[in-house]
Amino acid sequence: MSTAEHMRRAGHAEHMGRTGRTRGIKRVLTVFGTRPEAIKLAPVIEALGSRPDEFQSVVAVTAQHREMLDQVLTLFGIVPDYDLDIMTAGQSLGDIVINATAGLSPLMGQVCPDVVLVQGDTTTTFAAALVAFMHRTPVGHVEAGLRTHDLARPFPEEGNRQLTTRLARWHFAPTALSRDNLLAEGVAADAIHVTGNTVVDALLAVRGQAFSFGPGQIQDVLSSGRRIVLVTAHRRESWGEPFDRICAAVSELATAFEDIHVLFATHKNPIVADAAQRHLGGLERVSLIGPQEYLPFVKLMDAATLILSDSGGVQEEAPTLGKPALVLREVTERPEAARAGVVKLVGTDTGRILAEAARLLTDERAYAKMAHASNPFGDGHAADHIVDVLAAEERP
Ligand code: UD1
Ligand code: UDP
């Protein structure tokens, strides 16, 4: 479907223009493209929508992800005003930049927003911030200030987040540590707002909702009495050998522990989905279950004994859930979770992953030490804090 068709489908072929807006109401254009951005911006979009006297909320998705994005849009009832539908199989980083900027640039002229909101560190995040900057529209960066200070890890996210910082007007830092990272780079103190991470808002909103798995593989595993080890892995810098080593660890773990069942929520990206299938397909007590919708995924995190993941969002969710998680990465921009004691950075070495996982599955004291809830990433009101800051600003 072409961009024009998608915009029509979303019901916004009309020019919104600067005219016709109610005095004093700020028009906020929120742009995102992938699953984690959608989860983390859903609470902000809801908060903006709940204040119609102050904000007109306009939502544009690049759809850098398609199915995985739509899963989240449906859960949170978000109907984008604009859908650029850019995802292609095997897209390169350049493809994402080109197609996102080509779609967003004319849209900026149509919507004429007062503020553009972006989240995190994906290539959509950077492209949207760049287009807003070129249109002299101030950018609010949600989840600002995360750093590894290593442009290769995670790639390209560390670059995307540093570049977005350079372009942003408001930096919504989830923690004091992320604020300090921004200050160290010379960002003005009064442009930084420590708000907590909106992922906690989303998680708490969803966690209480009822959900039951229908008859099938996952339900069978949940009722088998086996302990669940939940796995996700998708990072670009892990493609190839590191991912092979992660799969080897998963395979050996399932062989060594007959009382566990591994649920691997594989990513849609064929590079990692195919590798997981090659290494783990058909193994006993290992199920490749594909990307789960957010609500069932939260239920699976809750049901799991142990999580193995290289995901950014999962590192933030594990402390709120009090769920021990081993982070399959060499460095992290989220050291707060490790400091809270709930997650541990273990890298991608097969032996190390296996040893750390085996210890938690056999040593009750080691397990109990990690399995406690804490909230280094916020109290679940980050979205309200962000919207309060925008409300207090003079309209440009
Ligand atoms: C992207 C982000 C990464 C984020 C991750 C969250 C960039 C460069 N990467 O990585 O920061 O952590 O999302 O999951 O911004 N695909 C589908 N359907 C989907 C989604 C993906 O088929 O719903 C397949 C497509 O073939 C696509 C490929 O996955 O070409 C890669 O997607 P892409 O967004 O480029 O990279 P991710 O690895 O998903
Ligand atoms: N998630 C999900 N379904 C899954 C796997 C993950 O809904 O099958 C959620 C997870 O709870 C977290 C977010 O997706 O909120 C993380 O997305 P991802 O790992 O794709 O990206 P990252 O956070 O690493 O950028």
Coordinates of C-alpha atoms and ligand atoms in Angstrom, one line a residue:
M1 CA 0.0 0.0 0.0
S2 CA 1.4 3.4 -0.9
T3 CA 2.1 6.2 1.7
A4 CA -0.8 8.2 0.2
E5 CA -3.2 5.3 0.5
H6 CA -2.1 4.7 4.0
M7 CA -2.6 8.4 4.9
R8 CA -6.1 8.2 3.4
R9 CA -6.8 5.0 5.2
A10 CA -5.8 6.8 8.4
G11 CA -8.3 9.5 7.5
H12 CA -5.9 12.4 7.2
A13 CA -5.4 13.4 3.6
E14 CA -6.6 16.8 4.7
H15 CA -4.2 19.6 5.4
M16 CA -4.4 20.5 9.1
G17 CA -2.6 23.8 8.7
R18 CA -1.9 26.5 11.3
T19 CA -5.3 27.9 10.9
G20 CA -8.4 26.4 12.6
R21 CA -6.6 25.6 15.9
T22 CA -8.1 26.6 19.2
R23 CA -6.1 29.3 20.9
G24 CA -3.8 28.0 23.6
I25 CA -4.1 24.4 22.6
K26 CA -0.7 22.8 21.6
R27 CA -0.6 20.4 18.8
V28 CA 1.7 17.5 19.7
L29 CA 2.8 15.2 16.9
T30 CA 4.0 11.9 18.4
V31 CA 6.1 9.8 16.0
F32 CA 7.2 6.2 16.4
G33 CA 7.8 3.0 14.4
T34 CA 8.6 -0.1 16.4
R35 CA 7.1 -2.3 19.2
P36 CA 9.1 -0.8 22.1
E37 CA 8.5 2.8 21.1
A38 CA 4.7 2.0 20.8
I39 CA 4.6 0.4 24.3
K40 CA 6.5 3.3 25.9
L41 CA 4.6 6.1 24.1
A42 CA 1.1 4.6 24.6
P43 CA 0.8 6.1 28.1
V44 CA 2.0 9.5 26.8
I45 CA -0.6 9.5 24.0
E46 CA -3.3 8.6 26.5
A47 CA -2.2 11.4 28.9
L48 CA -2.2 13.9 26.0
G49 CA -5.7 12.7 24.9
S50 CA -7.0 13.1 28.4
R51 CA -6.3 16.8 28.3
P52 CA -8.2 18.1 25.2
D53 CA -8.3 21.6 26.6
E54 CA -4.6 21.8 26.5
F55 CA -3.5 19.5 23.7
Q56 CA -4.4 18.3 20.3
S57 CA -2.7 14.9 19.9
V58 CA -1.7 13.7 16.5
V59 CA -0.1 10.3 16.0
A60 CA 2.1 9.3 13.1
V61 CA 3.7 5.9 12.8
T62 CA 6.5 5.1 10.3
A63 CA 5.7 1.4 10.8
Q64 CA 9.3 0.5 10.7
H65 CA 7.8 -2.6 12.3
R66 CA 4.5 -3.8 11.0
E67 CA 3.0 -6.8 12.8
M68 CA 4.9 -6.1 16.0
L69 CA 3.7 -2.5 16.0
D70 CA 0.1 -3.3 15.2
Q71 CA 0.0 -5.8 18.1
V72 CA 0.7 -2.8 20.4
L73 CA -1.6 -0.4 18.7
T74 CA -4.5 -2.8 19.0
L75 CA -3.9 -3.5 22.7
F76 CA -3.8 0.2 23.6
G77 CA -6.5 1.2 21.1
I78 CA -4.3 3.7 19.3
V79 CA -5.4 4.6 15.8
P80 CA -2.7 6.5 14.0
D81 CA -3.6 9.6 12.1
Y82 CA -0.8 8.9 9.7
D83 CA 0.7 5.6 8.8
L84 CA 3.7 5.7 6.5
D85 CA 3.9 1.9 6.2
I86 CA 7.6 1.9 5.4
M87 CA 8.6 -1.6 6.5
T88 CA 10.2 -3.9 3.9
A89 CA 11.6 -7.3 4.4
G90 CA 15.3 -7.1 5.0
Q91 CA 15.3 -3.3 5.2
S92 CA 18.7 -1.6 5.7
L93 CA 19.3 1.2 8.2
G94 CA 19.6 3.5 5.2
D95 CA 16.2 2.3 3.9
I96 CA 14.6 3.3 7.2
V97 CA 16.2 6.7 7.3
I98 CA 15.3 7.5 3.6
N99 CA 11.7 6.2 3.8
A100 CA 10.9 7.7 7.2
T101 CA 12.3 11.2 6.3
A102 CA 10.6 11.1 2.9
G103 CA 7.3 10.4 4.6
L104 CA 7.7 12.6 7.6
S105 CA 8.9 15.7 5.8
P106 CA 5.7 16.5 3.9
L107 CA 3.7 15.5 6.9
M108 CA 5.3 18.2 9.0
G109 CA 4.1 20.7 6.5
Q110 CA 0.6 19.3 6.7
V111 CA 0.3 18.9 10.5
C112 CA 2.3 22.0 11.5
P113 CA 2.9 20.7 15.1
D114 CA 4.0 22.8 18.0
V115 CA 6.0 19.9 19.4
V116 CA 7.3 16.6 18.0
L117 CA 7.6 13.8 20.5
V118 CA 9.9 10.8 19.9
Q119 CA 11.0 8.0 22.2
G120 CA 14.2 6.0 22.7
D121 CA 16.8 5.1 20.2
T122 CA 15.5 3.5 17.1
T123 CA 16.2 4.7 13.6
T124 CA 12.7 6.1 13.4
T125 CA 13.5 8.1 16.6
F126 CA 16.5 9.7 15.0
A127 CA 14.8 10.3 11.6
A128 CA 11.8 11.9 13.2
A129 CA 13.9 14.2 15.4
L130 CA 16.0 15.2 12.3
V131 CA 12.9 16.0 10.3
A132 CA 11.4 18.1 13.1
F133 CA 14.7 19.9 13.6
M134 CA 14.8 20.7 9.9
H135 CA 11.3 22.2 10.2
R136 CA 12.4 24.2 13.3
T137 CA 9.9 22.3 15.4
P138 CA 11.0 21.6 19.0
V139 CA 11.5 18.0 19.8
G140 CA 10.7 16.2 23.1
H141 CA 12.8 13.1 23.6
V142 CA 11.2 10.5 25.9
E143 CA 13.8 8.2 27.5
A144 CA 16.7 10.6 27.0
G145 CA 20.2 10.2 28.4
L146 CA 20.7 6.5 28.3
R147 CA 24.4 5.8 27.4
T148 CA 26.9 3.1 27.0
H149 CA 29.4 5.6 25.4
D150 CA 30.2 2.9 22.9
L151 CA 28.8 3.6 19.4
A152 CA 29.2 0.0 18.5
R153 CA 27.1 -1.4 21.4
P154 CA 24.2 -1.3 21.0
F155 CA 24.4 -0.6 17.3
P156 CA 22.9 1.6 15.9
E157 CA 21.0 2.6 19.0
E158 CA 23.8 4.4 20.9
G159 CA 24.3 6.6 17.8
N160 CA 20.6 7.2 17.4
R161 CA 20.1 8.3 21.0
Q162 CA 23.2 10.6 21.0
L163 CA 22.1 12.2 17.8
T164 CA 18.6 12.7 19.1
T165 CA 19.9 14.4 22.2
R166 CA 21.7 17.0 20.0
L167 CA 18.4 17.8 18.3
A168 CA 16.0 17.8 21.3
R169 CA 14.5 20.7 23.2
W170 CA 13.1 18.7 26.1
H171 CA 15.0 15.7 27.5
F172 CA 12.7 13.4 29.5
A173 CA 15.3 11.4 31.5
P174 CA 14.0 8.3 33.2
T175 CA 16.5 8.3 36.1
A176 CA 19.0 10.6 37.8
L177 CA 21.8 8.7 36.1
S178 CA 20.4 9.5 32.7
R179 CA 20.1 13.1 33.7
D180 CA 23.8 13.1 34.8
N181 CA 24.8 11.6 31.4
L182 CA 23.1 14.5 29.7
L183 CA 24.6 17.1 32.0
A184 CA 28.0 15.6 31.3
E185 CA 27.4 16.3 27.6
G186 CA 26.6 19.9 28.2
V187 CA 22.8 19.7 28.0
A188 CA 21.3 22.6 29.9
A189 CA 19.9 21.6 33.3
D190 CA 16.6 23.3 32.8
A191 CA 16.0 21.3 29.6
I192 CA 16.2 18.0 31.5
H193 CA 13.3 16.6 33.4
V194 CA 13.6 13.4 35.4
T195 CA 10.3 11.7 34.8
G196 CA 10.7 7.9 35.3
N197 CA 10.4 5.6 32.3
T198 CA 7.0 5.3 30.7
V199 CA 7.5 1.6 30.3
V200 CA 6.5 1.3 34.0
D201 CA 3.3 3.1 33.3
A202 CA 2.5 0.7 30.4
L203 CA 3.5 -2.3 32.4
L204 CA 1.4 -1.4 35.4
A205 CA -1.6 -0.5 33.2
V206 CA -1.4 -3.9 31.5
R207 CA -0.3 -6.2 34.3
G208 CA -3.7 -6.2 36.1
Q209 CA -5.7 -7.1 33.0
A210 CA -7.1 -10.5 32.7
F211 CA -5.8 -12.8 30.0
S212 CA -5.8 -16.5 29.5
F213 CA -4.0 -18.4 26.9
G214 CA -6.3 -20.5 24.7
P215 CA -5.7 -24.2 24.3
G216 CA -2.4 -24.9 22.7
Q217 CA 1.3 -25.1 23.2
I218 CA 1.8 -22.2 25.7
Q219 CA -1.1 -23.2 27.8
D220 CA 0.2 -26.8 27.9
V221 CA 3.6 -25.6 29.0
L222 CA 2.1 -23.3 31.7
S223 CA 0.0 -26.2 33.1
S224 CA 2.8 -28.7 32.9
G225 CA 4.3 -27.7 36.3
R226 CA 7.7 -27.1 34.7
R227 CA 9.6 -24.0 35.5
I228 CA 9.5 -21.4 32.7
V229 CA 12.6 -19.8 31.3
L230 CA 11.5 -17.0 29.0
V231 CA 14.0 -15.9 26.3
T232 CA 14.1 -13.0 23.8
A233 CA 17.1 -11.9 21.7
H234 CA 17.3 -9.6 18.7
R235 CA 20.2 -7.1 19.0
R236 CA 22.0 -6.3 15.7
E237 CA 25.5 -6.5 17.4
S238 CA 24.6 -10.1 18.4
W239 CA 23.7 -11.3 14.9
G240 CA 25.9 -14.2 13.8
E241 CA 28.2 -15.9 16.3
P242 CA 27.0 -14.2 19.5
F243 CA 23.4 -15.3 18.7
D244 CA 24.7 -18.8 17.9
R245 CA 26.3 -18.9 21.3
I246 CA 23.1 -17.7 23.0
C247 CA 21.2 -20.5 21.3
A248 CA 23.8 -23.1 22.3
A249 CA 23.3 -22.0 25.9
V250 CA 19.6 -22.3 25.6
S251 CA 19.9 -25.7 24.1
E252 CA 22.3 -27.0 26.8
L253 CA 20.2 -25.5 29.6
A254 CA 17.0 -27.3 28.3
T255 CA 19.0 -30.6 28.1
A256 CA 20.5 -30.2 31.6
F257 CA 17.3 -29.3 33.4
E258 CA 14.4 -31.7 32.8
D259 CA 12.1 -29.6 35.0
I260 CA 12.3 -26.4 32.9
H261 CA 10.6 -25.4 29.6
V262 CA 12.1 -22.7 27.5
L263 CA 9.7 -20.3 25.8
F264 CA 11.6 -18.3 23.3
A265 CA 9.5 -15.3 22.1
T266 CA 11.3 -15.0 18.8
H267 CA 11.5 -11.6 17.0
K268 CA 10.0 -11.2 13.5
N269 CA 13.3 -10.4 12.0
P270 CA 14.2 -13.4 9.8
I271 CA 17.9 -13.1 10.6
V272 CA 17.3 -14.0 14.2
A273 CA 14.1 -16.0 13.8
D274 CA 15.7 -18.3 11.2
A275 CA 18.8 -18.8 13.4
A276 CA 16.7 -19.7 16.4
Q277 CA 14.8 -22.2 14.3
R278 CA 18.0 -23.7 13.0
H279 CA 19.6 -24.1 16.4
L280 CA 16.5 -24.8 18.6
G281 CA 13.7 -26.0 16.4
G282 CA 12.3 -29.4 17.4
L283 CA 14.3 -29.5 20.7
E284 CA 12.5 -31.1 23.7
R285 CA 11.3 -28.5 26.2
V286 CA 12.1 -25.6 23.9
S287 CA 9.3 -23.8 22.2
L288 CA 9.8 -21.0 19.6
I289 CA 6.6 -19.0 20.2
G290 CA 7.1 -15.9 18.0
P291 CA 6.5 -12.3 19.1
Q292 CA 3.8 -12.3 21.7
E293 CA 1.3 -9.5 22.1
Y294 CA 2.3 -7.3 25.1
L295 CA -0.4 -8.5 27.5
P296 CA 0.4 -12.2 27.1
F297 CA 4.1 -11.4 27.2
V298 CA 3.7 -9.6 30.5
K299 CA 1.8 -12.7 31.8
L300 CA 4.7 -14.9 30.6
M301 CA 7.2 -12.7 32.4
D302 CA 5.1 -13.0 35.5
A303 CA 4.9 -16.8 35.1
A304 CA 8.6 -17.2 34.4
T305 CA 11.1 -18.4 36.9
L306 CA 13.9 -16.8 34.9
I307 CA 14.3 -14.4 32.0
L308 CA 17.2 -14.4 29.5
S309 CA 17.1 -11.4 27.2
D310 CA 19.1 -8.7 25.4
S311 CA 16.0 -6.4 25.2
G312 CA 16.2 -2.9 26.6
G313 CA 12.5 -2.9 27.7
V314 CA 12.7 -6.2 29.4
Q315 CA 15.7 -5.0 31.6
E316 CA 13.4 -2.2 32.8
E317 CA 10.4 -4.4 33.4
A318 CA 12.2 -7.2 35.3
P319 CA 12.8 -5.0 38.4
T320 CA 9.1 -3.9 38.6
L321 CA 8.1 -7.6 38.3
G322 CA 10.8 -8.7 40.7
K323 CA 11.9 -11.3 38.1
P324 CA 15.5 -12.4 37.9
A325 CA 16.8 -11.6 34.4
L326 CA 20.2 -12.4 32.8
V327 CA 21.1 -9.8 30.2
L328 CA 22.6 -11.3 27.1
R329 CA 24.9 -8.3 26.3
E330 CA 28.4 -7.1 27.0
V331 CA 27.4 -3.6 28.0
T332 CA 24.2 -1.9 29.1
E333 CA 22.8 1.6 29.1
R334 CA 20.5 0.6 32.0
P335 CA 22.9 -0.2 34.9
E336 CA 20.1 0.9 37.3
A337 CA 18.5 -2.6 37.0
A338 CA 21.8 -4.4 37.8
R339 CA 22.3 -2.0 40.7
A340 CA 18.8 -2.9 42.0
G341 CA 20.1 -6.5 42.0
V342 CA 17.3 -7.9 39.8
V343 CA 19.2 -8.3 36.6
K344 CA 22.8 -9.4 35.8
L345 CA 24.8 -8.7 32.7
V346 CA 26.2 -12.0 31.5
G347 CA 27.2 -11.3 27.8
T348 CA 26.9 -13.9 25.1
D349 CA 29.4 -16.6 26.1
T350 CA 27.7 -20.0 26.2
G351 CA 29.5 -21.2 29.3
R352 CA 28.8 -18.0 31.2
I353 CA 25.1 -17.9 30.4
L354 CA 24.8 -21.6 31.2
A355 CA 26.6 -21.3 34.6
E356 CA 24.7 -18.2 35.7
A357 CA 21.3 -19.7 34.7
A358 CA 22.1 -23.0 36.3
R359 CA 23.1 -21.3 39.5
L360 CA 19.8 -19.4 39.7
L361 CA 17.9 -22.6 38.9
T362 CA 19.6 -24.6 41.6
D363 CA 20.7 -22.2 44.4
E364 CA 17.6 -21.0 46.2
R365 CA 19.5 -18.3 48.1
A366 CA 21.1 -16.9 45.0
Y367 CA 17.7 -16.8 43.4
A368 CA 15.9 -15.2 46.3
K369 CA 18.6 -12.5 46.4
M370 CA 17.7 -11.4 42.9
A371 CA 13.9 -12.0 43.0
H372 CA 12.6 -8.9 44.6
A373 CA 10.6 -6.0 43.2
S374 CA 12.1 -2.5 43.0
N375 CA 11.4 0.5 40.9
P376 CA 14.6 2.2 39.7
F377 CA 12.8 3.2 36.5
G378 CA 9.9 5.1 38.0
D379 CA 6.6 5.0 39.8
G380 CA 4.2 4.6 36.9
H381 CA 3.4 8.3 36.5
A382 CA 6.1 9.2 33.9
A383 CA 3.7 10.1 31.2
D384 CA 1.8 12.6 33.4
H385 CA 5.2 14.2 34.3
I386 CA 6.1 14.5 30.7
V387 CA 2.7 16.0 29.7
D388 CA 2.9 18.4 32.7
V389 CA 6.2 19.8 31.4
L390 CA 4.8 20.3 27.9
A391 CA 1.7 22.0 29.3
A392 CA 3.8 24.4 31.3
E393 CA 5.7 25.6 28.2
E394 CA 4.8 28.8 26.4
R395 CA 3.5 28.0 22.9
P396 CA 6.2 29.0 20.4
Ligands
UD1_1 C1 14.4 -2.4 15.7 C2 15.3 -1.2 16.2 C3 15.9 -1.6 17.6 C4 14.8 -2.1 18.5 C5 14.0 -3.2 17.9 C6 12.9 -3.6 18.8 C7 16.6 0.1 14.6 C8 17.7 0.2 13.7 N1 16.4 -1.0 15.3 O1 15.3 -3.5 15.4 O2 16.6 -0.5 18.1 O3 15.4 -2.6 19.7 O4 13.5 -2.7 16.6 O5 12.3 -4.8 18.4 O6 15.8 1.1 14.7 N2 10.0 -7.5 10.8 C9 8.8 -8.0 10.4 N3 7.7 -7.6 11.1 C10 7.8 -6.7 12.2 C11 9.0 -6.2 12.6 C12 10.2 -6.6 11.9 O7 8.7 -8.7 9.5 O8 6.7 -6.4 12.8 C13 11.3 -7.9 10.1 C14 11.4 -7.3 8.7 O9 11.9 -8.2 7.8 C15 12.4 -6.1 9.0 C16 13.3 -6.8 10.0 O10 12.4 -7.5 10.8 O11 13.0 -5.7 7.8 C17 14.1 -5.8 10.8 O12 13.3 -4.8 11.4 P1 14.1 -3.4 11.9 O13 13.1 -2.5 12.5 O14 14.9 -2.9 10.8 O15 15.1 -4.0 13.0 P2 14.9 -4.6 14.4 O16 16.0 -5.6 14.5 O17 13.5 -5.0 14.5
UDP2 N1 7.7 -7.7 24.3 C1 6.5 -8.1 23.8 N2 6.4 -9.3 23.2 C2 7.4 -10.1 23.0 C3 8.7 -9.7 23.4 C4 8.8 -8.5 24.1 O1 5.5 -7.4 23.9 O2 7.3 -11.2 22.4 C5 7.8 -6.4 24.9 C6 8.6 -6.3 26.2 O3 7.8 -6.6 27.3 C7 9.2 -4.9 26.2 C8 9.3 -4.6 24.7 O4 8.5 -5.5 24.0 O5 8.2 -4.0 26.7 C9 10.7 -4.7 24.2 O6 10.8 -4.8 22.9 P1 12.1 -5.3 22.1 O7 12.8 -6.3 22.9 O8 11.6 -5.6 20.8 O9 12.9 -3.9 21.9 P2 14.0 -3.2 22.9 O10 13.4 -2.9 24.2 O11 15.2 -4.1 23.0 O12 14.4 -2.0 22.1

